[in-house]
XYZ file of C-alpha atoms in Angstrom:
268
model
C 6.751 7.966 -9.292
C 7.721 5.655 -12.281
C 10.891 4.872 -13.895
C 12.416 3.803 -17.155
C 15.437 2.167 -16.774
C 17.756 1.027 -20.253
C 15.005 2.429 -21.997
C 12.581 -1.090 -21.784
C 12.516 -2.057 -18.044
C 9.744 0.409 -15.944
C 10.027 0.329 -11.874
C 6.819 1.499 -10.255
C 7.371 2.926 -6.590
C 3.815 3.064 -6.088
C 3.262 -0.093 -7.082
C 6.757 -1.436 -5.997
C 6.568 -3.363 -9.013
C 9.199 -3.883 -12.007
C 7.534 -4.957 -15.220
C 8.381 -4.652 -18.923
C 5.325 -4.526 -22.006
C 4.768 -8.149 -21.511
C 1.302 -8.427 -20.177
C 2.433 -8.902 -17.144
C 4.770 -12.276 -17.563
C 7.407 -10.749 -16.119
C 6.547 -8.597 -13.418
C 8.356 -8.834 -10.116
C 7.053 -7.904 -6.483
C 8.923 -6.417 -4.556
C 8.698 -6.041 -1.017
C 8.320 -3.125 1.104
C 11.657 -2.339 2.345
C 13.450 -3.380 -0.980
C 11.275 -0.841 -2.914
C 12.233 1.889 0.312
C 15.922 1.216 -1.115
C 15.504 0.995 -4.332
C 13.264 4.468 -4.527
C 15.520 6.149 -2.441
C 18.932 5.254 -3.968
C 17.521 6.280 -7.422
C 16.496 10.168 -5.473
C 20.501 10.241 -4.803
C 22.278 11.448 -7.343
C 25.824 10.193 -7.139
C 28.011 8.442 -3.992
C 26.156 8.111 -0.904
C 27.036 6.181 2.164
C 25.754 3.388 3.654
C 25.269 4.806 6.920
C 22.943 7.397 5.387
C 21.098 4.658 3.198
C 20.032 2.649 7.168
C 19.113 6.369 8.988
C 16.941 7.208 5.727
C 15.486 3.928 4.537
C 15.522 1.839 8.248
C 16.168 4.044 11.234
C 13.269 7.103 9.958
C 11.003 4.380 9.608
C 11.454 2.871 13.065
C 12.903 -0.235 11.621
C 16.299 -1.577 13.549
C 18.837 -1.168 10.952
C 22.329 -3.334 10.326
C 24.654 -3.957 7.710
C 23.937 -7.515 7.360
C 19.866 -5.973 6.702
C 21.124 -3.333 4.324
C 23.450 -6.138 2.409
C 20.641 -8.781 2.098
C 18.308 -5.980 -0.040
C 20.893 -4.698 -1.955
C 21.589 -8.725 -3.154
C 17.642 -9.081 -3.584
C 17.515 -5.741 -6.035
C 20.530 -6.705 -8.132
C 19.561 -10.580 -8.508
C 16.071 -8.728 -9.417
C 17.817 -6.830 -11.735
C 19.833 -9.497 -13.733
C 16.408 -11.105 -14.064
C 16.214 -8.704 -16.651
C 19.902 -8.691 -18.177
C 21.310 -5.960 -16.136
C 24.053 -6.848 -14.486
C 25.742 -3.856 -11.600
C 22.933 -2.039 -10.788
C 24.147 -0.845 -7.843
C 28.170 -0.643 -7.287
C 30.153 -0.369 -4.721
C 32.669 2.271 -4.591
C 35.605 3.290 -2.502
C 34.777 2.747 1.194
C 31.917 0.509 1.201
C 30.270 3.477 0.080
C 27.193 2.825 -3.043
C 26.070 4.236 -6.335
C 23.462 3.513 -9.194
C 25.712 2.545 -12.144
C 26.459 5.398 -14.432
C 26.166 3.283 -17.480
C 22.614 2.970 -17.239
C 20.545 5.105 -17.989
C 17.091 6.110 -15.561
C 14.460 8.000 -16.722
C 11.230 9.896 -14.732
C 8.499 8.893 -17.376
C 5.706 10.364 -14.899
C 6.245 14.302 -15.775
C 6.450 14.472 -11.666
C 8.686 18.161 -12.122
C 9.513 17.879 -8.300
C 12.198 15.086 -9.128
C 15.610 16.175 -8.153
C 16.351 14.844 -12.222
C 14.346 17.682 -13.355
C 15.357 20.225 -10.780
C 18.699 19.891 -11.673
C 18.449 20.418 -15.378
C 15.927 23.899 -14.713
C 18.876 25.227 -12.520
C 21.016 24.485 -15.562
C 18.864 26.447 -17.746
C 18.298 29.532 -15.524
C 20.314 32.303 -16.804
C 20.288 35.766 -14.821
C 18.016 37.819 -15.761
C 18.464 41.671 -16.396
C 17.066 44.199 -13.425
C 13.740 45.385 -14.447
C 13.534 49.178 -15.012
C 11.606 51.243 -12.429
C 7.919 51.402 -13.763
C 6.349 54.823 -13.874
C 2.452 55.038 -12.453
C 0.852 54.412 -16.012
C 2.984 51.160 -16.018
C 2.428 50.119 -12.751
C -1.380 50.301 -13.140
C -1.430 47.739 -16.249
C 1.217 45.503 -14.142
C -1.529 45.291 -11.455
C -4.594 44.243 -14.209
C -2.395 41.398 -15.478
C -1.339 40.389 -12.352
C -5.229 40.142 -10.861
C -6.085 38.149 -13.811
C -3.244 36.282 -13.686
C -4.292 35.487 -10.122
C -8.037 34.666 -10.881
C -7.143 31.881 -13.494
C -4.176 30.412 -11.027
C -7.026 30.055 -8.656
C -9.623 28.663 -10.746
C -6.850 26.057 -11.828
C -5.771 25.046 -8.646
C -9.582 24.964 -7.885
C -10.389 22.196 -10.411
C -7.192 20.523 -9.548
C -8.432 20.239 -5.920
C -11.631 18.894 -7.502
C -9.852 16.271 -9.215
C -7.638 15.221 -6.752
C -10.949 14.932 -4.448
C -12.561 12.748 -6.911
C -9.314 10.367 -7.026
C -9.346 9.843 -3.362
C -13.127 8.649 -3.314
C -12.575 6.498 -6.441
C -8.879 5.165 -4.537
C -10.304 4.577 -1.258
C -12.871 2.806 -2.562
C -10.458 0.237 -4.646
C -8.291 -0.408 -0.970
C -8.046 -4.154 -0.597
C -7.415 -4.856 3.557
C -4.784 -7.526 4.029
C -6.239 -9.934 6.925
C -3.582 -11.754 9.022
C -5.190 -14.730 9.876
C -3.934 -16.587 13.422
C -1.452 -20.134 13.087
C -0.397 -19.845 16.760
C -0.692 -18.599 19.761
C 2.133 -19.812 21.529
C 5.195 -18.734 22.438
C 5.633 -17.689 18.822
C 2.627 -15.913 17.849
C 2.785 -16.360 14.201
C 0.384 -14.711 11.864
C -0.493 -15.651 7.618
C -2.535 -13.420 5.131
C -4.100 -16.641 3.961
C -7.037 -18.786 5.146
C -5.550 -21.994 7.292
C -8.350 -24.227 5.369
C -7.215 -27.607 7.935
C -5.387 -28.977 10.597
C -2.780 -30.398 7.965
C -1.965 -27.027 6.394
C -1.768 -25.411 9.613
C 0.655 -28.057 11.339
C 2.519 -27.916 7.827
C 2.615 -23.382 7.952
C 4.256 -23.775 11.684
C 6.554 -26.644 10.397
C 7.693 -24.856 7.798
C 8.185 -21.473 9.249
C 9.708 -23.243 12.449
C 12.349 -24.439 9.364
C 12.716 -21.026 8.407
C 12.641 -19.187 11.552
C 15.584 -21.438 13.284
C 17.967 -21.499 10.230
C 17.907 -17.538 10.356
C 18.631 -17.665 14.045
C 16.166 -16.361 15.302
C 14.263 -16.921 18.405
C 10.207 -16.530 20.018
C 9.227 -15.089 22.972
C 6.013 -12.611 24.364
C 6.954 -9.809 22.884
C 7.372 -10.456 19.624
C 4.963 -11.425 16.655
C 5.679 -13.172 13.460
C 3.691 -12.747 10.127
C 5.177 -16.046 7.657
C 4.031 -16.952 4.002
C 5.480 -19.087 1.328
C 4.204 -19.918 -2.223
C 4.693 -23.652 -2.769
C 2.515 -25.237 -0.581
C 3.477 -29.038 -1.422
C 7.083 -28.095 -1.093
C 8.171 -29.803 -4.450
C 11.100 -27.639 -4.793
C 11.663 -26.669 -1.774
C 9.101 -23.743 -0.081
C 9.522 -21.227 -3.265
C 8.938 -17.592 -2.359
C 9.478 -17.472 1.360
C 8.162 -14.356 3.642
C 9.097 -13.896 7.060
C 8.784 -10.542 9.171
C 9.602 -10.506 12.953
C 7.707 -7.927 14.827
C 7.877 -5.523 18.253
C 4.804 -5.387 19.954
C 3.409 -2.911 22.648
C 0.700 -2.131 24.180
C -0.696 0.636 21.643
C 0.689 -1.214 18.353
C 0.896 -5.342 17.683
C 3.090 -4.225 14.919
C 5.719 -1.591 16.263
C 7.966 -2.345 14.045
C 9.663 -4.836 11.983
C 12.465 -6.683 10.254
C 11.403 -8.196 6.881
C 12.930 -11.348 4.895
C 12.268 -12.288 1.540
C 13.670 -14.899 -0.276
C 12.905 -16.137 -3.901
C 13.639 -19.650 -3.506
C 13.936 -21.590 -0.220
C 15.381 -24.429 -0.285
């Protein structure tokens, strides 16, 4: 699914990417539970409350939902969005309860017809239609013909679609990058990173820095739970720059049963 919004800035949810025709210069990431909000507020057309937002987005996805969860995405997408000059994205409205902003303007550029945009304008345009007279046999007999055919070349369509779909599986599975979590510690808090710990001194300087992270956020280790960290300025110049932290449930079947995810743009 793929959006135009104020006719220059496109949101990918496949992708979870927003990006305008700048060769990429632009583009912002964003994470996996932002993009669940942001995908499924622009489905709702209208009001819709917040404690339907956490049951659709957090609690359906076996993620522990909270108001203090639900405000720290909706901060990330509209600071996202007034990267690009749009300002009230989302607004609240009378009881805490949120909308997409009616003065901008959101458009399905993906010709995906099961988008409850397009539904809605094909119910507009259905008018009733006039009961068909009772055909006699000669009628009924041509009726059938047409109908046969019509049935042959739905099939043979649907038949080359299944082809093609086919073919875009095999070509898609074979493009899958695997994200490794490589091991920091094993202590008390088993923390995880999706890059290569090259050396002691940028292993000691990971656990340091997530430590940092982990105990300003207030939250605390123990054997149950795992940890998967990352952060983009690895000299800390300006602090840690884009900061990743997701605290994980662990059982027996599943290391990751579910999580809570924080992103940040800029830690300072």
């Amino acid at each position: 699914m793929k959006y135009k919004i104020n006719g220059f800035l496109y949101y990918d949810a496949t992708d979870a990417t927003l990006s305008i025709n700048d060769e990429g210069t632009s583009d912002t990431q964003l994470s996996i539970t932002a993009n669940a909000l942001l995908y499924f507020l622009l489905q709702q057309p209208g009001v819709i409350t917040r404690d339907e937002i956490m049951e659709k987005v957090w609690d359906d996805n076996g993620l522990t939902s909270s108001n203090g969860n639900l405000n720290q995405y909706l901060s990330l997408l509209r600071k996202s969005f007034r990267h690009y000059q749009i300002d009230n994205f989302i607004i609240t409205v009378s009881r805490g309860r949120l909308e997409i902003n009616k003065d901008i303007t959101v458009e399905v550029v993906d010709d995906n017809h099961m988008h409850p945009l397009f539904i809605c304008e094909e119910e507009e345009r259905v008018t009733p239609e006039e009961p068909a007279e009772k055909p006699n046999k000669t009628t009924y007999s041509e009726q059938t013909d047409a109908q046969e055919q019509r049935w042959m070349i739905g099939s043979a369509i649907l038949f080359v679609a299944a082809l093609a779909l086919l073919w875009t599986a095999i070509i898609s599975e074979r493009s899958i990058n695997i994200v490794q979590l490589n091991p920091v510690s094993a202590e008390i808090c088993e923390l995880f990173s999706n890059e290569k710990i090259i050396n002691a001194e940028m292993g000691e300087s990971y656990l340091n820095s997530f430590n940092a992270v982990r105990e300003k956020l207030g939250i605390s280790c123990n054997k149950e739970r795992r940890f998967v960290f990352y952060y983009s300025d690895k000299f800390q110049n300006k602090g840690l720059g884009r900061t990743f932290m997701a605290q994980c449930a662990k059982n027996e079947n599943n290391p990751y049963a579910y999580c809570d995810n924080y992103f940040y743009y800029s830690w300072k």
